[in-house]
């Protein structure tokens, strides 16, 4: 589906390992004052003064996490950074640096890696982070990307999954289920394309959800918003595996239960219409879809007036005693126990 | 060659992603006071007070960096950590944490990953570091390990590749070429085994060099020794790609030249005898062999009395003006320009 516009195909063996890293990162600018030394030595050197740091890492594997038949390499580079930044923001921290390592088979020419790194550079520029290191090696098959993200947080401002208290409100940013439905549309168009390669897909009715899948954003703005509103969440997590799974993480680690209200779950109209088209239940998609990279957090009820008017935030439930369990309260006012479906990579 | 002693084969799909990480890391103990929060949240939280931190990352790919037909998984886990710690020590820093991400195909049972993590845990215990995070996912083929190591260094104690000055002495720890010759022996025995699987290899004459390949150590002790001796190197790098390549890195980044004396290069007797057996030149092996994970550094001549008696350290040359070039001074007292052969992963 993605046309290969690269006329040029330079074999990676023309550059060698040292030449490749230098070539791919030569346009990367240092933006963070905490970056003392970036790429070019045995290790990067960082100075966070008295701040604490947060560290998170994610692996993206071709054929498991992405499909290059509809994922442009530039978007992939962007997304590989974003999914890691999302974890940093979920700690209530400010993302500052990433390392990016790739393993790549010989079927990729240099121009493909340049596209990938253009996406990485774009994410670094927009989110104001430095790419401070990485490793570039060959793989036996396909493309694998391992990113480690680092952030900083002032004394005791970090937010764990474990701090939710009974009667806290459960709040989510943005809307849910879009990334998963975008993936369903792309998978369907791929099948159509396989049957008839001349059939150009019309993705116009799906622009929002396809973008949610191919070019997600991390909610740096929400971390800033909460700070500006003087709201410190009691617990926070990013939604990478689906709302249900993330709520369960917070409840288990906080030793509490919760009621989640089905009619409060924020859904974009495009998600609703696409769910109807695919004949799937939109609540199920929001609960288990994954890859939305929104933030889920809990706040003390006294902070409710500060957030209630904000269009980016939706109160979707509240925290209860552990003994009450973790439930979805349906539109029909029945209670269903929450289950973690999430992403299962090791399914046979 | 390696017998599979695992009678049990538990499919990874029995655990799922969350269960797998929990299972593999449940015995890992926190040892560093800088580790505030380890595995179990969106990110780890670290507190280095006023110290700077160093960050480095390396990718190990099956079929490129290791061959499981003679590399036991426990050794592989150990080595994956060690190669990263080596980069931290090469900054004159103290290694404190690692993240370990693996991508693994379905051909590996749970018991194989337990072996791998036993090696990771052993390295973490011996080098007193914490495993603070990681990602576990499936791969389309083979095993890939991405490790990021973090260390701390007190104000201005870090040592870069770029600080070598004219007349500084060029010093190396340990001895060179062992890991590469160990690999040659293992490759030869693998070929013998392919022809006759009943032929058990006799590795007795090669124990030192095989161990250098399969279970290398990082020179944490040298960083401590230099501190105890009150010697701060002017430049430092670890020898992962071969002495020649690393000397060139230091010279280029320091804008200097050097003379390296062939007759000073430290070689273990087993390396010399194995080189004779394989009919290869031991100097060439030391210069280009790679994977020794020794430290190469430069010191001001005034510090020479402090290090001269130490059996772990050998002065192998000295730094000259850039215009003098970078040369090997042979036993026959001729000069040969140094070339970076190093490891070429992208060769066709």
Coordinates of C-alpha atoms in Angstrom, one line a residue, chain B residues 36-162:
Chain B
X36 CA 14.1 4.3 44.2
X37 CA 11.6 2.2 42.2
X38 CA 12.5 -0.8 40.1
X39 CA 10.4 -3.1 37.8
X40 CA 6.7 -2.8 38.2
X41 CA 5.6 0.7 37.1
X42 CA 5.6 2.6 33.8
X43 CA 9.2 3.5 34.5
X44 CA 11.9 3.0 37.1
X45 CA 12.8 5.9 39.3
X46 CA 16.4 6.6 40.2
X47 CA 18.0 9.2 42.5
X48 CA 21.7 10.0 42.0
X49 CA 21.6 13.1 44.2
X50 CA 24.2 15.5 42.7
X51 CA 26.1 12.9 40.7
X52 CA 26.2 12.9 36.9
X53 CA 24.9 9.7 35.2
X54 CA 26.2 7.8 32.2
X55 CA 24.0 5.8 29.8
X56 CA 25.0 3.3 27.2
X57 CA 23.2 0.6 25.2
X58 CA 24.1 -2.5 23.2
X59 CA 22.2 -4.9 21.0
X60 CA 23.1 -8.6 20.9
X61 CA 21.6 -10.6 18.0
X62 CA 21.5 -14.3 17.5
X63 CA 23.4 -15.3 14.4
X64 CA 25.3 -12.0 14.4
X65 CA 26.8 -11.6 17.9
X66 CA 26.3 -15.1 19.3
X67 CA 25.8 -18.7 18.3
X68 CA 23.7 -20.7 20.7
X69 CA 25.2 -24.0 19.4
X70 CA 28.2 -23.2 21.7
X71 CA 27.1 -20.3 23.8
X72 CA 25.1 -21.5 26.9
X73 CA 22.1 -19.2 27.6
X74 CA 23.3 -18.5 31.1
X75 CA 26.7 -17.2 29.8
X76 CA 24.8 -15.2 27.1
X77 CA 22.8 -13.4 29.8
X78 CA 26.0 -12.7 31.7
X79 CA 27.8 -11.5 28.7
X80 CA 24.9 -9.2 27.5
X81 CA 25.2 -7.4 30.9
X82 CA 29.0 -7.3 30.9
X83 CA 29.5 -5.7 27.5
X84 CA 27.3 -2.8 28.6
X85 CA 29.0 -2.4 32.0
X86 CA 32.3 -2.3 30.2
X87 CA 31.2 0.9 28.5
X88 CA 30.2 2.4 31.8
X89 CA 33.6 1.7 33.3
X90 CA 35.2 3.1 30.2
X91 CA 33.7 6.5 31.3
X92 CA 35.4 6.1 34.7
X93 CA 32.0 5.7 36.2
X94 CA 30.4 3.2 38.6
X95 CA 27.8 1.0 37.0
X96 CA 24.5 1.0 39.0
X97 CA 21.5 -0.2 36.9
X98 CA 20.6 -2.0 33.7
X99 CA 17.4 -2.5 31.7
X100 CA 17.2 -5.8 29.8
X101 CA 14.8 -6.3 26.9
X102 CA 14.5 -9.5 25.0
X103 CA 12.7 -10.5 21.8
X104 CA 12.4 -14.2 21.5
X105 CA 10.8 -16.7 19.0
X106 CA 8.4 -19.4 20.1
X107 CA 11.1 -22.1 19.7
X108 CA 12.4 -21.0 23.2
X109 CA 10.6 -22.5 26.1
X110 CA 10.3 -20.7 29.5
X111 CA 13.2 -22.8 30.9
X112 CA 15.5 -21.3 28.3
X113 CA 14.6 -17.8 29.4
X114 CA 15.1 -18.8 33.0
X115 CA 18.7 -19.8 32.1
X116 CA 19.2 -16.5 30.3
X117 CA 17.9 -14.5 33.3
X118 CA 20.0 -16.7 35.7
X119 CA 23.1 -15.3 33.9
X120 CA 21.7 -11.8 34.0
X121 CA 21.1 -12.1 37.7
X122 CA 24.6 -13.5 38.3
X123 CA 26.2 -10.6 36.5
X124 CA 24.0 -8.2 38.5
X125 CA 25.0 -9.8 41.8
X126 CA 28.7 -9.9 41.1
X127 CA 28.9 -6.3 39.7
X128 CA 26.4 -5.0 42.3
X129 CA 23.9 -3.5 39.9
X130 CA 20.1 -3.5 39.8
X131 CA 18.0 -4.8 36.9
X132 CA 15.4 -2.0 36.9
X133 CA 13.3 -2.7 33.8
X134 CA 12.9 -4.2 30.4
X135 CA 10.5 -5.5 27.9
X136 CA 9.8 -9.1 26.8
X137 CA 8.3 -9.7 23.4
X138 CA 8.2 -12.3 20.7
X139 CA 10.5 -12.2 17.6
X140 CA 9.9 -13.6 14.2
X141 CA 13.2 -15.4 14.4
X142 CA 15.8 -16.0 17.0
X143 CA 16.8 -14.3 20.2
X144 CA 17.7 -10.6 20.5
X145 CA 18.8 -8.9 23.7
X146 CA 19.0 -5.1 24.1
X147 CA 20.6 -3.9 27.3
X148 CA 20.9 -0.3 28.5
X149 CA 23.3 0.3 31.4
X150 CA 23.4 3.3 33.7
X151 CA 26.2 4.4 36.0
X152 CA 27.1 7.4 38.2
X153 CA 30.1 9.5 38.4
X154 CA 31.1 12.2 40.8
X155 CA 31.5 15.8 39.6
X156 CA 34.0 16.0 36.7
X157 CA 35.4 12.5 37.3
X158 CA 34.1 11.2 33.9
X159 CA 36.7 10.4 31.3
X160 CA 36.1 10.9 27.6
X161 CA 37.9 9.5 24.5
X162 CA 38.9 13.0 23.6

